[in-house]
mmCIF file of C-alpha atoms in Angstrom:
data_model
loop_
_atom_site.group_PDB
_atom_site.id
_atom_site.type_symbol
_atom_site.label_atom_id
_atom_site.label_comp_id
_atom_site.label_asym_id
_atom_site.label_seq_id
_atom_site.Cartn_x
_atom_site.Cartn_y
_atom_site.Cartn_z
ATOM 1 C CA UNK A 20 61.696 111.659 134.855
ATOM 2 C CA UNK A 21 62.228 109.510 137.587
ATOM 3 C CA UNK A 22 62.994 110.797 141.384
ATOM 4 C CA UNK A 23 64.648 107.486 141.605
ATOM 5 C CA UNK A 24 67.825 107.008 139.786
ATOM 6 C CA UNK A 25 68.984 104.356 138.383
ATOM 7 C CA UNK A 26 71.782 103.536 135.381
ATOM 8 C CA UNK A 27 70.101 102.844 132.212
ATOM 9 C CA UNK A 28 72.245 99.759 132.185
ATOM 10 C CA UNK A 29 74.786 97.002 133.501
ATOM 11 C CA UNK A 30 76.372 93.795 132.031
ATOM 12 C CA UNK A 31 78.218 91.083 133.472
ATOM 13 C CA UNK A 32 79.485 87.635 132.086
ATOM 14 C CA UNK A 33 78.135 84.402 133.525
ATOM 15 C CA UNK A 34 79.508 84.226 136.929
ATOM 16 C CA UNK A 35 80.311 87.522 138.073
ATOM 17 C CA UNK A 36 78.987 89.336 140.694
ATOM 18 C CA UNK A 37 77.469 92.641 139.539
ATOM 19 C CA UNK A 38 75.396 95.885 141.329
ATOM 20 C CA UNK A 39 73.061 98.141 140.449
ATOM 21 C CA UNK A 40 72.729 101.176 142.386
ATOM 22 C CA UNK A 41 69.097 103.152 143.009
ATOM 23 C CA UNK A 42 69.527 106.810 144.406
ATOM 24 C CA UNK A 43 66.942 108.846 145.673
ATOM 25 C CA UNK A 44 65.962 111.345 148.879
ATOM 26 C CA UNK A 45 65.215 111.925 152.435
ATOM 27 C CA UNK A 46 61.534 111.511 151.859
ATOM 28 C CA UNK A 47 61.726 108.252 149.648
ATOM 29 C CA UNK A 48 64.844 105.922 150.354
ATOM 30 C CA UNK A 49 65.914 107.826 153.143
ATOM 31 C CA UNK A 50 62.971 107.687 154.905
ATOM 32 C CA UNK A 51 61.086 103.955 153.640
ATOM 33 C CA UNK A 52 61.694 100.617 153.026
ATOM 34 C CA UNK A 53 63.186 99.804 149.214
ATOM 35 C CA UNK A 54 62.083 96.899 146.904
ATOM 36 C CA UNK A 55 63.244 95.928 143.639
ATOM 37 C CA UNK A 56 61.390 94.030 141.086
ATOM 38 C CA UNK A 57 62.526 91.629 138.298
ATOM 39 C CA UNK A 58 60.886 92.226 135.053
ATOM 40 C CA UNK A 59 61.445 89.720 132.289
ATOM 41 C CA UNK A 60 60.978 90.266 128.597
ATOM 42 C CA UNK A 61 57.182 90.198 128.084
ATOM 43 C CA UNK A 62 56.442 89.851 131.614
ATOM 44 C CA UNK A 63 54.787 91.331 134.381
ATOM 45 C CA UNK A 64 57.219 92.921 137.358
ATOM 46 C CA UNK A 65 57.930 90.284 139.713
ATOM 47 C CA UNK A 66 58.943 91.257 143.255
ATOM 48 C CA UNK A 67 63.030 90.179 143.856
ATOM 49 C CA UNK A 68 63.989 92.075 147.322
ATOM 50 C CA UNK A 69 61.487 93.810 149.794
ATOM 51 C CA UNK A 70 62.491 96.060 152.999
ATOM 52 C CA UNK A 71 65.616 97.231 151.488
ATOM 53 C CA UNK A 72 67.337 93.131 151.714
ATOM 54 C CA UNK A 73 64.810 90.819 152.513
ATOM 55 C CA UNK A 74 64.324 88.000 149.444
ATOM 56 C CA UNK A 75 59.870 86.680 149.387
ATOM 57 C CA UNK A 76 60.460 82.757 149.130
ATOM 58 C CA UNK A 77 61.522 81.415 145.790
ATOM 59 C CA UNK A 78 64.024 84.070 145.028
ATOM 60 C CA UNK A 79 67.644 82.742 145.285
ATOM 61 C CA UNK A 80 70.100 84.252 147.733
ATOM 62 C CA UNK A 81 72.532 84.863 145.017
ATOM 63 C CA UNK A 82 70.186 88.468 145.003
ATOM 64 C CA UNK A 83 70.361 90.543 147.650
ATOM 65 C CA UNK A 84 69.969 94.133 148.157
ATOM 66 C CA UNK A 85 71.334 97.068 150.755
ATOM 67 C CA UNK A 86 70.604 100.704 151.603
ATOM 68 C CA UNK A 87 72.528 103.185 153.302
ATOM 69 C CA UNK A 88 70.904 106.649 153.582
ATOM 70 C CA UNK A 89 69.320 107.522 150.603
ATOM 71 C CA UNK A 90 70.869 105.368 147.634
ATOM 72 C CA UNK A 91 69.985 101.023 147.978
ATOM 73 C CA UNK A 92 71.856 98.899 145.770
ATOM 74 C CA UNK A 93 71.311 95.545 144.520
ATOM 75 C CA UNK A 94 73.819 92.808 144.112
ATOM 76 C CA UNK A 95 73.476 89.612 141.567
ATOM 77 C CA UNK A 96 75.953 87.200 142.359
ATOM 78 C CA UNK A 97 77.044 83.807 140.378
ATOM 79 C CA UNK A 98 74.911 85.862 137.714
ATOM 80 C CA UNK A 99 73.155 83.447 135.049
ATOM 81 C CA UNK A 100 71.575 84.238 131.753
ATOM 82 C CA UNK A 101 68.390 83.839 132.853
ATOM 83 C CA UNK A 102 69.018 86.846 135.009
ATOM 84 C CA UNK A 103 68.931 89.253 132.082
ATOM 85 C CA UNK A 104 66.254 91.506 132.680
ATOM 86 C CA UNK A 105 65.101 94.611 133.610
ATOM 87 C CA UNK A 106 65.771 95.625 136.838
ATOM 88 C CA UNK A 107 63.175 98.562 139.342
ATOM 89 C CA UNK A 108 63.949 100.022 142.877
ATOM 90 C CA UNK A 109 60.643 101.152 144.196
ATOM 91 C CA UNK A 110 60.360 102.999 147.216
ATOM 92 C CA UNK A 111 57.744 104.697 149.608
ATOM 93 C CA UNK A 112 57.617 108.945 149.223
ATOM 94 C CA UNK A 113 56.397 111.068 151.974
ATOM 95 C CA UNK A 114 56.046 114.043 150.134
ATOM 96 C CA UNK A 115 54.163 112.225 147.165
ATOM 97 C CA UNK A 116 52.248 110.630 149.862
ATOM 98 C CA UNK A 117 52.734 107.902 146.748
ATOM 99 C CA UNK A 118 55.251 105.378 144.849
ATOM 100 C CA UNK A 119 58.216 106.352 143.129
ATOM 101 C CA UNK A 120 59.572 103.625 140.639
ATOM 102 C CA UNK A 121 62.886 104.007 139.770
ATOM 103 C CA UNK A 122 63.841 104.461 135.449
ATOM 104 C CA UNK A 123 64.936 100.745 135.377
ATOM 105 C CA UNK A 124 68.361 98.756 134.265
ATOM 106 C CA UNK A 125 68.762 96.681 131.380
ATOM 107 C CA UNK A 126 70.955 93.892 132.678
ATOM 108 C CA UNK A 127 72.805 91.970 129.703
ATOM 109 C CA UNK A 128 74.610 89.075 130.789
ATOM 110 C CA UNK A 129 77.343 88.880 128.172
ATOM 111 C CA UNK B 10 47.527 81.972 146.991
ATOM 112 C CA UNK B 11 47.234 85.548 146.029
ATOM 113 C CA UNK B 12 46.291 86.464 142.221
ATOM 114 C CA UNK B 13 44.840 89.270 140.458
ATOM 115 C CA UNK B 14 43.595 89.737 136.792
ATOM 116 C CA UNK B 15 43.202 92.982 135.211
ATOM 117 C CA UNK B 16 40.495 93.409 132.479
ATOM 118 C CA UNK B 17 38.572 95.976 130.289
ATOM 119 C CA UNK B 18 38.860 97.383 126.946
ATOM 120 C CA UNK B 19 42.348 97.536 125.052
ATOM 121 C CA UNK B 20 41.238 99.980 122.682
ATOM 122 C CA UNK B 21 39.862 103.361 123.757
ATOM 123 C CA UNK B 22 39.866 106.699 122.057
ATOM 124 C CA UNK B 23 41.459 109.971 122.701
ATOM 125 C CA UNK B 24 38.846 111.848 125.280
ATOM 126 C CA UNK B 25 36.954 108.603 126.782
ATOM 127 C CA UNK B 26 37.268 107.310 130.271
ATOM 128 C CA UNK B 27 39.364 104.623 130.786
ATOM 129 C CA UNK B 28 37.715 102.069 133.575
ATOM 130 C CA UNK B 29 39.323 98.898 134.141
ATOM 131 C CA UNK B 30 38.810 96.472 137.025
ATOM 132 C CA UNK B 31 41.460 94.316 138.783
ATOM 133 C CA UNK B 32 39.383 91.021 139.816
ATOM 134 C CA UNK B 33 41.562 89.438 142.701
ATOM 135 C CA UNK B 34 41.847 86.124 144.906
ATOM 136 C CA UNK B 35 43.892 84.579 147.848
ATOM 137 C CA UNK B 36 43.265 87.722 150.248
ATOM 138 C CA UNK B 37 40.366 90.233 151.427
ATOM 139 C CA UNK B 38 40.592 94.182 151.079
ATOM 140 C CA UNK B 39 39.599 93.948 154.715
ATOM 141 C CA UNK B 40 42.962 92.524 156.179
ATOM 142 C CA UNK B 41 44.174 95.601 158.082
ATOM 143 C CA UNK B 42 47.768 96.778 156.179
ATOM 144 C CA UNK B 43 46.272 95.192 152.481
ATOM 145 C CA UNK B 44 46.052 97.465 149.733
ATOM 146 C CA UNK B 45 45.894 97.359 146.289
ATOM 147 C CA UNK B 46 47.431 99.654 143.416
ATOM 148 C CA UNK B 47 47.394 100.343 139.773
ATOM 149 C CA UNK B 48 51.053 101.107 137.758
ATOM 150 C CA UNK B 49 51.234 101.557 134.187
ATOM 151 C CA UNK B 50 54.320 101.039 131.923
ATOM 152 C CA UNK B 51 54.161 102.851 128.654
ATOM 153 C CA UNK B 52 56.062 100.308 125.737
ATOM 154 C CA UNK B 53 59.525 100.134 126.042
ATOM 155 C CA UNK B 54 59.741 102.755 129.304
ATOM 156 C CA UNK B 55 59.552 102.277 133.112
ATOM 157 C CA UNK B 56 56.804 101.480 135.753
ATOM 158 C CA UNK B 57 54.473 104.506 136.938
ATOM 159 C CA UNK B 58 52.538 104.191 139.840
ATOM 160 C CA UNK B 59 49.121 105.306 139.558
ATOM 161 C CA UNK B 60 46.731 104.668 142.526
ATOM 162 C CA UNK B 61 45.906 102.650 145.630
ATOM 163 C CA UNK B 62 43.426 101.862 148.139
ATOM 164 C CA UNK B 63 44.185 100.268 151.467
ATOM 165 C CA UNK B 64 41.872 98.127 153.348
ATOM 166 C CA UNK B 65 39.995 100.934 155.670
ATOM 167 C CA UNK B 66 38.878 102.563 152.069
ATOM 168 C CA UNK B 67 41.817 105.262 152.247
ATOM 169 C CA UNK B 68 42.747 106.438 148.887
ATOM 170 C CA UNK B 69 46.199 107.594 147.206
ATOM 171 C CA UNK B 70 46.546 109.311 143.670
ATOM 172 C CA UNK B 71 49.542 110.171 141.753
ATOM 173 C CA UNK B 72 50.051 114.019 141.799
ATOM 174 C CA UNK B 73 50.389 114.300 138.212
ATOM 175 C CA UNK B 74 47.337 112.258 137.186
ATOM 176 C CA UNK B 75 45.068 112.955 140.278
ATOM 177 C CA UNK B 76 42.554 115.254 138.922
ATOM 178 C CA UNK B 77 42.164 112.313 136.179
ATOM 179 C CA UNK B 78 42.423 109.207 138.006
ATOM 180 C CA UNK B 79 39.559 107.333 140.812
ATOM 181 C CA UNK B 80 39.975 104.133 142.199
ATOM 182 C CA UNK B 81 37.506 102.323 144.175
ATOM 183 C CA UNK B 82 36.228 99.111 145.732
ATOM 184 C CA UNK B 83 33.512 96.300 145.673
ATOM 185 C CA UNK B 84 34.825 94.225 148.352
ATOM 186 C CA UNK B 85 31.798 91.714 147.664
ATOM 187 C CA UNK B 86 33.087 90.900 144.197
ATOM 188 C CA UNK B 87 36.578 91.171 145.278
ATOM 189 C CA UNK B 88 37.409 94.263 142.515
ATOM 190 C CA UNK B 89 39.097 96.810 142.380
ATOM 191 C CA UNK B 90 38.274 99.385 139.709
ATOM 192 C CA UNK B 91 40.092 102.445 138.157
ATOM 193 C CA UNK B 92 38.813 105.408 135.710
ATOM 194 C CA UNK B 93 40.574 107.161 134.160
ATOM 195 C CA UNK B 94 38.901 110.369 132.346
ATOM 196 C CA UNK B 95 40.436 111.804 129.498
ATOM 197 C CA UNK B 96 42.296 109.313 127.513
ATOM 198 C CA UNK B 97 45.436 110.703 125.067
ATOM 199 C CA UNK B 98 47.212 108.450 122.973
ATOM 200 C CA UNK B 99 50.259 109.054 125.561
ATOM 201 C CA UNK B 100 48.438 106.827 127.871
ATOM 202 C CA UNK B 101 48.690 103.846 125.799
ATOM 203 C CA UNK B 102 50.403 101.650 128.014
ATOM 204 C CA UNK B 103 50.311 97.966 130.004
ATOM 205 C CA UNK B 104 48.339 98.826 133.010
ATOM 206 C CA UNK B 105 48.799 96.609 136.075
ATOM 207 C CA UNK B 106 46.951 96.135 139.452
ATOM 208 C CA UNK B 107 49.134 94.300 142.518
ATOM 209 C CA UNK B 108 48.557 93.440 145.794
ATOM 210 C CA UNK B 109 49.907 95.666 148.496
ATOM 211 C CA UNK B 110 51.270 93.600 151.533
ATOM 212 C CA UNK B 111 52.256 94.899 154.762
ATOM 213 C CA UNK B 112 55.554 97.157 154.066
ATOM 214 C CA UNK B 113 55.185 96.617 151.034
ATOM 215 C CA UNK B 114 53.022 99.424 149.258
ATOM 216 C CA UNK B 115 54.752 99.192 145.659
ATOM 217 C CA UNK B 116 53.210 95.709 145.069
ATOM 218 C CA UNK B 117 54.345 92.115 146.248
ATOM 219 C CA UNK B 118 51.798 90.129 144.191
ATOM 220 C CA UNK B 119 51.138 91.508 140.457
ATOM 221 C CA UNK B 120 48.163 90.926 137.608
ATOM 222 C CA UNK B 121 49.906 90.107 134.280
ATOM 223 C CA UNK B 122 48.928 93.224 133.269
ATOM 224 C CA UNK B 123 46.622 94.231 129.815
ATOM 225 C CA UNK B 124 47.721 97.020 127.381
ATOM 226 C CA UNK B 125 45.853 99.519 126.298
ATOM 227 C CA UNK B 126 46.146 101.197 123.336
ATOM 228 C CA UNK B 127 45.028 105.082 122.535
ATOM 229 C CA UNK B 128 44.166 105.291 118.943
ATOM 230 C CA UNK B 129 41.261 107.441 117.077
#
Protein backbone atom coordinates (compact mmCIF):
# COMPACT_ATOMS: atom_id res chain seq x y z
CA UNK A 1 0.00 0.00 0.00
CA UNK A 2 1.17 3.14 -1.08
CA UNK A 3 1.94 6.26 1.43
CA UNK A 4 1.24 8.21 -1.65
CA UNK A 5 -2.25 8.39 -2.83
CA UNK A 6 -3.38 8.57 -5.84
CA UNK A 7 -7.00 7.69 -7.74
CA UNK A 8 -6.81 4.47 -9.44
CA UNK A 9 -8.09 6.38 -12.40
CA UNK A 10 -9.19 9.50 -14.61
CA UNK A 11 -10.61 9.99 -18.17
CA UNK A 12 -11.05 12.87 -20.27
CA UNK A 13 -12.10 13.34 -24.02
CA UNK A 14 -9.65 14.81 -26.50
CA UNK A 15 -9.30 18.34 -25.52
CA UNK A 16 -10.13 18.71 -22.06
CA UNK A 17 -8.16 19.70 -19.41
CA UNK A 18 -7.99 17.05 -16.67
CA UNK A 19 -6.02 16.58 -12.94
CA UNK A 20 -4.81 14.06 -11.06
CA UNK A 21 -4.24 14.62 -7.53
CA UNK A 22 -1.18 12.79 -5.35
CA UNK A 23 -1.64 13.09 -1.45
CA UNK A 24 0.78 12.28 0.98
CA UNK A 25 2.58 13.72 4.47
CA UNK A 26 4.71 16.13 6.27
CA UNK A 27 7.75 13.98 5.80
CA UNK A 28 7.23 13.20 1.97
CA UNK A 29 5.27 15.98 -0.07
CA UNK A 30 5.21 18.24 2.66
CA UNK A 31 8.59 18.31 3.23
CA UNK A 32 10.40 17.43 -0.65
CA UNK A 33 10.25 18.19 -4.01
CA UNK A 34 7.40 16.01 -6.14
CA UNK A 35 7.90 14.42 -9.63
CA UNK A 36 5.62 12.57 -11.72
CA UNK A 37 6.48 10.12 -14.33
CA UNK A 38 4.71 9.07 -17.59
CA UNK A 39 4.58 5.43 -18.11
CA UNK A 40 3.35 4.15 -21.44
CA UNK A 41 2.00 0.72 -22.20
CA UNK A 42 5.10 -1.53 -22.32
CA UNK A 43 7.39 1.13 -21.40
CA UNK A 44 9.78 2.17 -18.99
CA UNK A 45 8.68 5.34 -16.54
CA UNK A 46 9.62 8.40 -18.21
CA UNK A 47 10.12 11.53 -16.10
CA UNK A 48 7.03 14.32 -17.02
CA UNK A 49 7.36 17.09 -14.07
CA UNK A 50 10.31 17.41 -11.50
CA UNK A 51 10.43 19.89 -8.31
CA UNK A 52 6.80 19.82 -7.83
CA UNK A 53 6.19 22.03 -11.65
CA UNK A 54 9.20 22.13 -13.46
CA UNK A 55 8.81 20.19 -17.15
CA UNK A 56 12.93 18.37 -18.27
CA UNK A 57 13.07 19.58 -22.06
CA UNK A 58 10.91 17.73 -24.51
CA UNK A 59 7.87 17.55 -22.37
CA UNK A 60 5.08 19.90 -23.63
CA UNK A 61 3.73 22.67 -21.44
CA UNK A 62 0.28 21.43 -21.89
CA UNK A 63 1.62 19.24 -18.45
CA UNK A 64 2.24 20.90 -15.58
CA UNK A 65 2.11 20.08 -12.03
CA UNK A 66 1.50 22.03 -8.42
CA UNK A 67 1.81 21.32 -4.70
CA UNK A 68 0.40 22.93 -1.84
CA UNK A 69 1.27 21.37 1.55
CA UNK A 70 1.16 17.89 1.38
CA UNK A 71 -1.10 16.82 -1.72
CA UNK A 72 0.68 17.94 -5.64
CA UNK A 73 -1.53 17.64 -8.46
CA UNK A 74 -0.96 17.32 -12.02
CA UNK A 75 -2.80 19.00 -14.80
CA UNK A 76 -3.01 17.67 -18.67
CA UNK A 77 -4.35 20.22 -20.73
CA UNK A 78 -5.53 20.11 -24.64
CA UNK A 79 -5.25 16.28 -23.57
CA UNK A 80 -4.43 13.93 -26.71
CA UNK A 81 -4.68 10.22 -27.07
CA UNK A 82 -1.33 9.69 -26.96
CA UNK A 83 -1.50 10.90 -23.41
CA UNK A 84 -3.20 7.74 -22.18
CA UNK A 85 -1.03 6.28 -19.78
CA UNK A 86 -0.21 5.59 -16.51
CA UNK A 87 0.44 8.28 -14.45
CA UNK A 88 3.26 8.23 -10.75
CA UNK A 89 3.87 11.09 -8.17
CA UNK A 90 7.13 10.25 -6.55
CA UNK A 91 8.36 12.06 -3.76
CA UNK A 92 11.38 12.27 -1.25
CA UNK A 93 10.49 10.66 2.60
CA UNK A 94 12.37 11.71 5.58
CA UNK A 95 11.28 9.16 7.74
CA UNK A 96 11.96 6.33 5.06
CA UNK A 97 15.14 8.09 4.56
CA UNK A 98 13.86 6.55 0.91
CA UNK A 99 11.31 6.94 -2.20
CA UNK A 100 7.76 6.68 -1.98
CA UNK A 101 6.00 6.08 -5.44
CA UNK A 102 2.64 6.86 -5.49
CA UNK A 103 -0.21 3.63 -6.60
CA UNK A 104 -0.47 5.18 -10.14
CA UNK A 105 -3.58 6.50 -12.50
CA UNK A 106 -4.81 4.92 -15.46
CA UNK A 107 -5.60 7.87 -17.69
CA UNK A 108 -8.17 6.87 -20.58
CA UNK A 109 -8.70 9.49 -22.97
CA UNK A 110 -12.22 8.71 -24.15
CA UNK B 1 23.57 11.77 -23.14
CA UNK B 2 22.70 9.79 -20.11
CA UNK B 3 21.65 5.93 -20.56
CA UNK B 4 21.58 2.96 -18.50
CA UNK B 5 20.95 -0.81 -19.30
CA UNK B 6 19.95 -3.25 -16.80
CA UNK B 7 21.02 -6.94 -17.27
CA UNK B 8 21.22 -10.42 -15.57
CA UNK B 9 19.21 -13.45 -15.43
CA UNK B 10 15.29 -13.36 -16.05
CA UNK B 11 14.73 -16.57 -14.55
CA UNK B 12 15.75 -17.33 -10.97
CA UNK B 13 14.34 -19.70 -8.44
CA UNK B 14 12.60 -19.35 -5.20
CA UNK B 15 15.66 -19.04 -2.46
CA UNK B 16 18.62 -17.77 -4.92
CA UNK B 17 20.15 -14.37 -4.92
CA UNK B 18 19.07 -12.15 -7.32
CA UNK B 19 22.25 -9.90 -8.69
CA UNK B 20 21.71 -7.73 -11.51
CA UNK B 21 23.92 -4.90 -12.76
CA UNK B 22 22.81 -1.54 -14.25
CA UNK B 23 25.73 -0.73 -16.91
CA UNK B 24 25.42 3.16 -17.46
CA UNK B 25 26.79 6.09 -19.80
CA UNK B 26 26.62 9.95 -20.28
CA UNK B 27 27.62 10.71 -16.48
CA UNK B 28 30.19 9.55 -13.63
CA UNK B 29 29.07 8.22 -10.06
CA UNK B 30 31.61 10.80 -8.98
CA UNK B 31 29.60 14.06 -9.91
CA UNK B 32 28.79 15.32 -6.40
CA UNK B 33 24.57 15.15 -6.07
CA UNK B 34 24.54 11.84 -8.80
CA UNK B 35 23.06 8.81 -7.62
CA UNK B 36 21.69 5.92 -8.92
CA UNK B 37 18.62 3.63 -7.82
CA UNK B 38 16.89 0.41 -8.44
CA UNK B 39 12.65 0.30 -8.54
CA UNK B 40 10.81 -2.69 -9.37
CA UNK B 41 7.21 -2.91 -10.74
CA UNK B 42 5.54 -6.21 -10.18
CA UNK B 43 3.07 -6.95 -13.64
CA UNK B 44 0.21 -4.97 -13.80
CA UNK B 45 0.97 -2.93 -10.22
CA UNK B 46 2.92 0.25 -9.33
CA UNK B 47 6.66 1.33 -9.07
CA UNK B 48 8.63 0.29 -5.75
CA UNK B 49 11.68 1.84 -4.97
CA UNK B 50 14.32 -0.38 -3.92
CA UNK B 51 17.86 1.10 -3.41
CA UNK B 52 20.35 3.84 -4.19
CA UNK B 53 23.79 4.94 -3.98
CA UNK B 54 24.92 8.51 -4.34
CA UNK B 55 28.20 9.56 -5.61
CA UNK B 56 30.33 9.75 -2.12
CA UNK B 57 29.38 5.77 -1.81
CA UNK B 58 26.36 6.55 0.69
CA UNK B 59 23.83 3.89 0.59
CA UNK B 60 19.84 3.85 0.98
CA UNK B 61 17.62 0.60 1.34
CA UNK B 62 13.98 0.22 1.39
CA UNK B 63 12.81 -0.61 4.99
CA UNK B 64 10.86 -3.49 3.99
CA UNK B 65 13.47 -5.22 1.82
CA UNK B 66 16.69 -3.98 3.62
CA UNK B 67 17.84 -6.98 5.38
CA UNK B 68 17.53 -8.58 1.68
CA UNK B 69 18.72 -6.04 -0.60
CA UNK B 70 22.84 -4.57 -1.29
CA UNK B 71 23.72 -2.30 -3.82
CA UNK B 72 27.11 -1.34 -4.75
CA UNK B 73 29.54 0.26 -7.17
CA UNK B 74 32.44 -0.29 -9.74
CA UNK B 75 32.89 3.16 -10.79
CA UNK B 76 35.72 1.86 -13.29
CA UNK B 77 33.20 -0.14 -15.30
CA UNK B 78 30.58 2.37 -14.78
CA UNK B 79 28.02 -0.41 -12.87
CA UNK B 80 25.99 -0.44 -10.59
CA UNK B 81 25.02 -3.79 -9.08
CA UNK B 82 22.14 -5.08 -6.81
CA UNK B 83 21.59 -8.58 -4.85
CA UNK B 84 19.02 -9.51 -3.80
CA UNK B 85 19.05 -12.76 -1.38
CA UNK B 86 16.16 -14.78 -1.08
CA UNK B 87 14.14 -14.79 -4.16
CA UNK B 88 10.03 -15.68 -3.81
CA UNK B 89 7.99 -15.89 -6.70
CA UNK B 90 6.36 -12.45 -5.33
CA UNK B 91 9.41 -10.79 -6.55
CA UNK B 92 8.85 -11.50 -10.08
CA UNK B 93 8.77 -8.21 -11.41
CA UNK B 94 10.45 -5.54 -14.17
CA UNK B 95 13.35 -4.27 -12.25
CA UNK B 96 14.74 -0.87 -13.27
CA UNK B 97 17.95 1.15 -12.48
CA UNK B 98 17.77 5.27 -13.20
CA UNK B 99 19.90 7.95 -12.84
CA UNK B 100 19.49 10.18 -9.86
CA UNK B 101 20.06 13.95 -10.78
CA UNK B 102 20.38 16.71 -8.46
CA UNK B 103 16.75 17.08 -6.69
CA UNK B 104 15.83 14.56 -8.25
CA UNK B 105 16.38 11.23 -6.17
CA UNK B 106 13.31 9.17 -7.70
CA UNK B 107 15.07 8.94 -11.12
CA UNK B 108 15.30 11.51 -14.11
CA UNK B 109 17.00 9.16 -16.61
CA UNK B 110 15.64 5.36 -16.60
CA UNK B 111 17.09 1.74 -18.04
CA UNK B 112 14.24 0.08 -20.02
CA UNK B 113 14.04 -2.14 -17.43
CA UNK B 114 14.32 -6.40 -17.62
CA UNK B 115 11.73 -8.68 -15.89
CA UNK B 116 12.39 -11.21 -13.87
CA UNK B 117 10.49 -14.00 -13.34
CA UNK B 118 10.35 -16.33 -9.94
CA UNK B 119 9.47 -19.77 -10.97
CA UNK B 120 10.75 -23.35 -9.52
Amino acid sequence: QSVLTQPPSASGTPGQRVTISCSGSRPNIGSNFVHWYQQLPGMAPKLLIYRNNQRPSGVPDRFSGSKSGTSASLAISGLRSEDEADYYCAAWDDSLIGVLFGGGTKLAVL
Amino acid sequence: QITLKESGPTLVKPTQTLTLTCTFSGFSLRTNGVGVGWIRQPPGKALEWLALIYWDDEKNYSPSLKSRLTITEDTSKNQVVLRMTNMDPVDTATYYCAHMGVGVPTGDYWGQGILVSVSS
